[in-house]
PDB file of C-alpha atoms in Angstrom:
ATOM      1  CA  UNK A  24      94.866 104.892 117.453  1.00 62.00           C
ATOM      2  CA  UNK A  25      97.647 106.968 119.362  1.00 78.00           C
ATOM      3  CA  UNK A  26     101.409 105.266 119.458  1.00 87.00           C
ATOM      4  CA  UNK A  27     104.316 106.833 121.383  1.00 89.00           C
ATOM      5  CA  UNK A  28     107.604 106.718 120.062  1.00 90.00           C
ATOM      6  CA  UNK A  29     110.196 107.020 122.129  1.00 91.00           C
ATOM      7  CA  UNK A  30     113.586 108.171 120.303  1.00 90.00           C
ATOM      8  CA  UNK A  31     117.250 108.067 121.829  1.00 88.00           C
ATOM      9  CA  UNK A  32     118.400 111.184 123.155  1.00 88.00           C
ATOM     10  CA  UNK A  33     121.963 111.165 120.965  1.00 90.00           C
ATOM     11  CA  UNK A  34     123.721 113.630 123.467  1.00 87.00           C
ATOM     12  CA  UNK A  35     122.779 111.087 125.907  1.00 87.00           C
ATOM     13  CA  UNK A  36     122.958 114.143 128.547  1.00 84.00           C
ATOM     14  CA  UNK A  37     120.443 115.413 131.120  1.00 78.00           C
ATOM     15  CA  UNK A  38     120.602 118.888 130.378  1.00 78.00           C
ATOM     16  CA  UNK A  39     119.375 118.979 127.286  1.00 78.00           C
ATOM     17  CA  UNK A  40     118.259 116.376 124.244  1.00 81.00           C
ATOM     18  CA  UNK A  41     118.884 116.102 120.833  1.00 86.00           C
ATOM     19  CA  UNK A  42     117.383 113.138 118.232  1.00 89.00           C
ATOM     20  CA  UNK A  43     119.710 112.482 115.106  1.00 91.00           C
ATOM     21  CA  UNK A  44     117.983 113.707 111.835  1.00 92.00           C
ATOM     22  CA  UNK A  45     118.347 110.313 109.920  1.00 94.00           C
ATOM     23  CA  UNK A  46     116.670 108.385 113.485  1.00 93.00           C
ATOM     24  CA  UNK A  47     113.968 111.249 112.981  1.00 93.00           C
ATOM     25  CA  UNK A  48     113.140 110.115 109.332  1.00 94.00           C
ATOM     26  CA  UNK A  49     113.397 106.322 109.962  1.00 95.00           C
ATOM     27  CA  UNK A  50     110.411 106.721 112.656  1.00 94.00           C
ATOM     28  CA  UNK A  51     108.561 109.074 110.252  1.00 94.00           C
ATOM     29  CA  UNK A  52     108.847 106.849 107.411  1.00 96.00           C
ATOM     30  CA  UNK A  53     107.428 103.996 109.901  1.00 95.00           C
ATOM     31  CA  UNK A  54     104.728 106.161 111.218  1.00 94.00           C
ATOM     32  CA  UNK A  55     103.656 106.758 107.588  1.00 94.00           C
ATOM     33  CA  UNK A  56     103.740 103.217 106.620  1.00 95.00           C
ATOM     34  CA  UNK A  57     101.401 102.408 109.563  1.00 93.00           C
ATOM     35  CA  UNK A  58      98.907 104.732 108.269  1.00 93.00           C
ATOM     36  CA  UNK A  59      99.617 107.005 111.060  1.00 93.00           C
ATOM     37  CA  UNK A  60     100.213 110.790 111.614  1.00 92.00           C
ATOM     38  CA  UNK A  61     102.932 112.421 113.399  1.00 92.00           C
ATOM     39  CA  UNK A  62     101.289 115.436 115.141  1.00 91.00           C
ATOM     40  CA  UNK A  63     103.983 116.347 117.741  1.00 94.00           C
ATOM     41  CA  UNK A  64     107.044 115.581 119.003  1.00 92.00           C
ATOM     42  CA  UNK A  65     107.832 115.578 123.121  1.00 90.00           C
ATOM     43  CA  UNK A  66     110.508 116.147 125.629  1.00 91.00           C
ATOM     44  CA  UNK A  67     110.432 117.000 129.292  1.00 91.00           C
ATOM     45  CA  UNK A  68     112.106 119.609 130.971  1.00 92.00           C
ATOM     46  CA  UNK A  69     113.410 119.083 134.810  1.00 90.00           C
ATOM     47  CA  UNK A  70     114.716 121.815 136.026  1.00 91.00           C
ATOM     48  CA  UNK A  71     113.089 124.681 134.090  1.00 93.00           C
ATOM     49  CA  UNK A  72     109.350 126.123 132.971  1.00 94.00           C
ATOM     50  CA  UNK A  73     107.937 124.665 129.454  1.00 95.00           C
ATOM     51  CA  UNK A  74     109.673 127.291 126.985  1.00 95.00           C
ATOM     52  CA  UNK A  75     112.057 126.369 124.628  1.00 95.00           C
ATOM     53  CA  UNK A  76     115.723 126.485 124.903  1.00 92.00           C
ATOM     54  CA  UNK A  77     117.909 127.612 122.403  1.00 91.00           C
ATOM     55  CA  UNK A  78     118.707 124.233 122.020  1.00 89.00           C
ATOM     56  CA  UNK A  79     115.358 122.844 122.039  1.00 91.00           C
ATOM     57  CA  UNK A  80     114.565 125.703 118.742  1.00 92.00           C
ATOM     58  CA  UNK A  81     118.066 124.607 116.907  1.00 89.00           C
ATOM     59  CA  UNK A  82     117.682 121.276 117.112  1.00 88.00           C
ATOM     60  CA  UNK A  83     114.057 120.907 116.259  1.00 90.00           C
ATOM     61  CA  UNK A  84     113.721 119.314 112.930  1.00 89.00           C
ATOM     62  CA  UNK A  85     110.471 119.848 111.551  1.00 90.00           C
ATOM     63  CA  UNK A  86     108.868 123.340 111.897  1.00 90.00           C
ATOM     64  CA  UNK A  87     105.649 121.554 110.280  1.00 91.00           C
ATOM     65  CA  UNK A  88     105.095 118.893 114.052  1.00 93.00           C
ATOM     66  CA  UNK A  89     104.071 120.544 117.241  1.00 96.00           C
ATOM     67  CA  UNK A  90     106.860 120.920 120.038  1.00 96.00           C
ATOM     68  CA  UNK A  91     105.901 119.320 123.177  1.00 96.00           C
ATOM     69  CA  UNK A  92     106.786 120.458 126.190  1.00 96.00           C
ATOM     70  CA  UNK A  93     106.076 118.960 129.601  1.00 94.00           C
ATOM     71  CA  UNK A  94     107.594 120.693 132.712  1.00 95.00           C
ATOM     72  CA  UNK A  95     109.125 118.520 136.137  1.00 95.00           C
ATOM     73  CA  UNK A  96     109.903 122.168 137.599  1.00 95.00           C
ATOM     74  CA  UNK A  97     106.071 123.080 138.392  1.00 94.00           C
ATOM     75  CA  UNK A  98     103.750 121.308 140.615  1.00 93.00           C
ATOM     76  CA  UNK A  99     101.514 120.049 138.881  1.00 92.00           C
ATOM     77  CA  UNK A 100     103.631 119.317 136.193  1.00 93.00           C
ATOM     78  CA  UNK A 101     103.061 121.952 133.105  1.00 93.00           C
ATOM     79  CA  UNK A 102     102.554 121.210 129.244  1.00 94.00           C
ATOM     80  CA  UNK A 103     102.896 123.215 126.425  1.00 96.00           C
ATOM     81  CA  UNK A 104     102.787 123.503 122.919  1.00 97.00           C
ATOM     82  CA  UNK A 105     104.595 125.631 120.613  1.00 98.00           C
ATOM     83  CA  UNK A 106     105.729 125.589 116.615  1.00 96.00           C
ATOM     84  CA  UNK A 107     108.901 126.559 116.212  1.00 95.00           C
ATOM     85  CA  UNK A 108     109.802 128.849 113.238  1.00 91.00           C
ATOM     86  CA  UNK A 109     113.205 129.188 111.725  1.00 84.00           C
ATOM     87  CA  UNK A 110     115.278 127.607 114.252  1.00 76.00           C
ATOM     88  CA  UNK A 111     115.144 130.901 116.366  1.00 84.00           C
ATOM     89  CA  UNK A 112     111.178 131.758 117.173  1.00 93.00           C
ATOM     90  CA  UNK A 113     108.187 129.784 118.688  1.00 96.00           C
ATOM     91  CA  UNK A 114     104.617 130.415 118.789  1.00 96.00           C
ATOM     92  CA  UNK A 115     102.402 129.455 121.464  1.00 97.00           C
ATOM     93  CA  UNK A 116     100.132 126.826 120.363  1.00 96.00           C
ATOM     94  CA  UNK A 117      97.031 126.258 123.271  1.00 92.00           C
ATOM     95  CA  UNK A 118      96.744 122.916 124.655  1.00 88.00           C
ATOM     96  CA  UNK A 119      93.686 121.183 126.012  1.00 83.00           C
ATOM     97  CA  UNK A 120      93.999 118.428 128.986  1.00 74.00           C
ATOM     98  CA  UNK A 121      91.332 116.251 129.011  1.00 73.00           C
ATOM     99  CA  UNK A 122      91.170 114.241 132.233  1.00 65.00           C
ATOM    100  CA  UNK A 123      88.220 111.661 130.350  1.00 62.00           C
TER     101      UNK A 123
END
């Protein structure tokens, strides 16, 4: 089974988004008492390409769960995948669309 989870963007801005740590554990903790596996988290980005931001590496709370990143810029719309390392570097991670 797959389940989104949508979280509240705390800085409640449309430049950039940020999810509290403690609103980050709750839905962990729930995702784990489903039986479920958190595998990556997901934000979109309007106005630029699918890299992370400063902001996006900073606020990233897990460097274990895949960063998400779909782009509005591009048409079509581009995703990518990266892990995020320290707070400061990312690394690629290749993702597969399958249409089926």
């Amino acid at each position: 089974m797959t389940t989104f989870w949508p979280l509240m963007n705390e800085a409640r801005s449309p430049l950039y988004y940020r999810v509290s740590p403690g609103e980050y554990q709750k839905v962990k903790d729930e995702i784990s008492r489903k039986g479920e596996h958190l595998i990556a988290t997901f934000h979109s980005h309007q106005k630029t390409r699918s890299i992370p931001s400063y902001t996006d590496r900073f606020n990233h709370l897990d460097q274990t769960i895949l960063m998400l990143i779909l782009s509005l810029k591009v048409t079509p719309p581009e995703l990518k995948g990266y892990f995020i390392e320290d707070g400061h570097s990312y690394i690629p991670y290749p993702i597969v669309m399958n249409s089926q």
